[in-house]
Short mmCIF file of C-alpha atoms in Angstrom, two decimals:
data_model
loop_
_atom_site.label_atom_id
_atom_site.label_comp_id
_atom_site.label_asym_id
_atom_site.label_seq_id
_atom_site.Cartn_x
_atom_site.Cartn_y
_atom_site.Cartn_z
CA TYR S 1 -40.08 -70.52 -42.45
CA TYR S 2 -41.96 -72.42 -45.14
CA THR S 3 -42.69 -72.19 -48.86
CA THR S 4 -45.83 -73.12 -50.78
CA ILE S 5 -46.63 -74.28 -54.28
CA ASN S 6 -47.25 -70.60 -55.11
CA GLY S 7 -43.47 -70.08 -54.88
CA VAL S 8 -42.81 -73.02 -57.19
CA ILE S 9 -45.04 -71.43 -59.82
CA GLU S 10 -43.63 -67.92 -59.27
CA LYS S 11 -40.04 -69.14 -59.71
CA GLU S 12 -40.73 -71.05 -62.91
CA ASP S 13 -38.11 -70.39 -65.57
CA PRO S 14 -38.50 -72.50 -68.73
CA THR S 15 -34.95 -71.57 -69.78
CA ASN S 16 -33.40 -73.10 -66.64
CA GLU S 17 -33.63 -76.88 -66.28
CA GLU S 18 -33.81 -76.64 -62.48
CA PHE S 19 -36.84 -74.33 -62.59
CA ILE S 20 -39.03 -75.96 -65.23
CA VAL S 21 -42.46 -76.76 -63.80
CA PRO S 22 -44.15 -79.80 -65.37
CA GLU S 23 -47.45 -79.06 -67.10
CA LYS S 24 -49.39 -81.46 -64.89
CA LEU S 25 -48.18 -79.66 -61.73
CA LYS S 26 -49.27 -76.34 -63.23
CA GLU S 27 -52.71 -77.81 -63.96
CA LEU S 28 -53.06 -79.07 -60.37
CA TYR S 29 -52.00 -75.65 -59.12
CA LYS S 30 -54.52 -73.83 -61.33
CA SER S 31 -57.34 -76.11 -60.23
CA GLY S 32 -56.34 -75.84 -56.55
CA ASP S 33 -56.68 -79.61 -56.38
CA PHE S 34 -54.47 -80.18 -53.34
CA GLY S 35 -56.77 -82.73 -51.75
CA ARG S 36 -56.17 -83.54 -48.12
CA TYR S 37 -52.61 -82.26 -48.37
CA SER S 38 -53.37 -78.55 -48.00
CA ASP S 39 -52.88 -76.75 -44.71
CA SER S 40 -55.70 -75.12 -42.72
CA GLU S 41 -55.58 -72.06 -45.02
CA GLY S 42 -55.80 -74.13 -48.22
CA ASN S 43 -52.11 -73.73 -49.11
CA LEU S 44 -49.94 -76.61 -50.27
CA ARG S 45 -46.70 -76.33 -48.31
CA VAL S 46 -43.58 -77.46 -50.16
CA ASN S 47 -40.52 -76.86 -47.96
CA PHE S 48 -39.74 -75.70 -44.43
CA ILE S 49 -36.70 -74.84 -42.37
CA SER S 50 -35.89 -76.11 -38.89
CA ASN S 51 -33.04 -75.92 -36.43
CA ASN S 52 -32.16 -79.59 -36.87
CA ASP S 53 -28.53 -80.57 -37.27
CA ILE S 54 -27.56 -81.88 -40.72
CA THR S 55 -24.31 -82.84 -42.41
CA GLY S 56 -23.26 -84.23 -45.76
CA GLY S 57 -25.05 -87.45 -46.58
CA ASN S 58 -28.17 -86.63 -44.56
CA SER S 59 -30.33 -85.85 -47.58
CA GLY S 60 -33.43 -88.01 -47.45
CA SER S 61 -33.38 -88.35 -43.67
CA PRO S 62 -36.80 -88.16 -42.04
CA VAL S 63 -37.78 -85.14 -39.96
CA ILE S 64 -39.82 -86.33 -36.98
CA ASN S 65 -42.27 -84.39 -34.79
CA ALA S 66 -42.87 -84.77 -31.04
CA TRP S 67 -45.18 -87.76 -31.63
CA GLY S 68 -42.66 -89.69 -33.73
CA GLU S 69 -44.44 -88.93 -37.00
CA ILE S 70 -42.59 -88.07 -40.20
CA VAL S 71 -43.31 -84.43 -41.09
CA GLY S 72 -40.71 -84.02 -43.81
CA THR S 73 -37.52 -85.15 -45.48
CA ALA S 74 -34.27 -83.23 -45.01
CA PHE S 75 -32.44 -82.29 -48.19
CA ASP S 76 -30.17 -79.29 -47.57
CA GLY S 77 -28.80 -76.80 -45.09
CA ASN S 78 -28.22 -73.09 -45.24
CA TRP S 79 -24.80 -71.83 -46.31
CA GLU S 80 -23.97 -70.82 -42.73
CA ALA S 81 -24.48 -74.46 -41.71
CA MET S 82 -21.34 -75.55 -43.56
CA SER S 83 -19.43 -75.45 -40.27
CA GLY S 84 -21.74 -78.22 -39.03
CA ASP S 85 -19.17 -80.90 -39.80
CA ILE S 86 -16.96 -79.31 -37.16
CA THR S 87 -19.39 -77.87 -34.62
CA PHE S 88 -23.11 -77.18 -34.32
CA GLU S 89 -23.95 -73.48 -34.10
CA SER S 90 -27.57 -73.41 -32.96
CA GLN S 91 -28.06 -69.72 -33.64
CA ILE S 92 -27.33 -69.92 -37.38
CA GLN S 93 -27.60 -73.49 -38.64
CA ARG S 94 -30.83 -74.53 -40.34
CA THR S 95 -32.02 -77.62 -42.20
CA ILE S 96 -34.22 -77.31 -45.28
CA SER S 97 -36.79 -80.10 -45.70
CA VAL S 98 -39.55 -81.13 -48.07
CA ASP S 99 -42.92 -81.08 -46.28
CA ILE S 100 -44.39 -84.59 -46.07
CA ARG S 101 -47.72 -83.26 -47.35
CA TYR S 102 -46.01 -82.20 -50.59
CA ILE S 103 -44.36 -85.60 -50.92
CA LEU S 104 -47.72 -87.33 -50.47
CA PHE S 105 -49.37 -84.87 -52.89
CA ILE S 106 -46.75 -85.65 -55.54
CA ILE S 107 -47.19 -89.40 -55.06
CA ASP S 108 -50.98 -89.21 -55.09
CA LYS S 109 -52.11 -86.35 -57.33
CA PHE S 110 -49.11 -85.72 -59.59
CA ALA S 111 -47.77 -89.25 -60.13
CA GLY S 112 -51.15 -90.98 -59.81
CA ALA S 113 -49.60 -93.60 -57.55
CA SER S 114 -52.19 -93.57 -54.76
CA TYR S 115 -51.81 -97.35 -54.50
CA LEU S 116 -48.50 -96.65 -52.72
CA LEU S 117 -50.32 -94.57 -50.11
CA GLU S 118 -52.68 -97.46 -49.44
CA GLU S 119 -49.68 -99.37 -48.08
CA MET S 120 -48.83 -96.60 -45.59
CA THR S 121 -50.29 -95.53 -42.27
CA ILE S 122 -50.93 -91.81 -42.62
CA ALA S 123 -51.75 -89.93 -39.41
CA GLN S 124 -54.52 -87.37 -39.52
CA SER S 125 -53.76 -83.77 -38.58
CA ARG S 126 -53.73 -83.14 -34.85
CA LYS S 127 -56.06 -80.48 -33.51
CA ASN S 128 -53.91 -79.81 -30.43
CA LYS S 129 -50.30 -79.53 -31.53
CA GLU S 130 -49.11 -77.93 -28.30
CA VAL S 131 -45.93 -79.50 -26.99
CA LYS S 132 -44.45 -78.61 -23.63
CA VAL S 133 -40.73 -78.03 -24.08
CA VAL S 134 -38.56 -78.32 -21.02
CA THR S 135 -35.63 -75.96 -21.33
CA GLU S 136 -34.18 -76.07 -17.82
CA ASN S 137 -30.72 -77.55 -17.44
CA LEU S 138 -30.06 -77.57 -21.18
CA GLU S 139 -27.08 -75.24 -21.11
#
């Protein structure tokens, strides 16, 4: 349900413009310099899927967690989600999003624009991420 920077490197194809990996990103990958943006296992997550509803024009929309914090940015849906403009099919439709940690990593480590992060309030990771979901009367 998520991808990491390992997948970015594995899919590199210098003959395909969409799969060229910039040299600086490869250097950061080789050094493992992911800073505070890595997950608990030391991986840098890049994308994730969710069961959010998305339609054309939603690219760039924030993905919010139970505490109202931005955890990603939506950019695409799976092919089966194309019917979403007509009806939402919860069993098959998925939204693909960029993980906010990757966005912050790119701003900070890759682009060297940490001054932008100084203007933001960035929440620390929560130790207890358990959320009680009430499912009664939802059908």
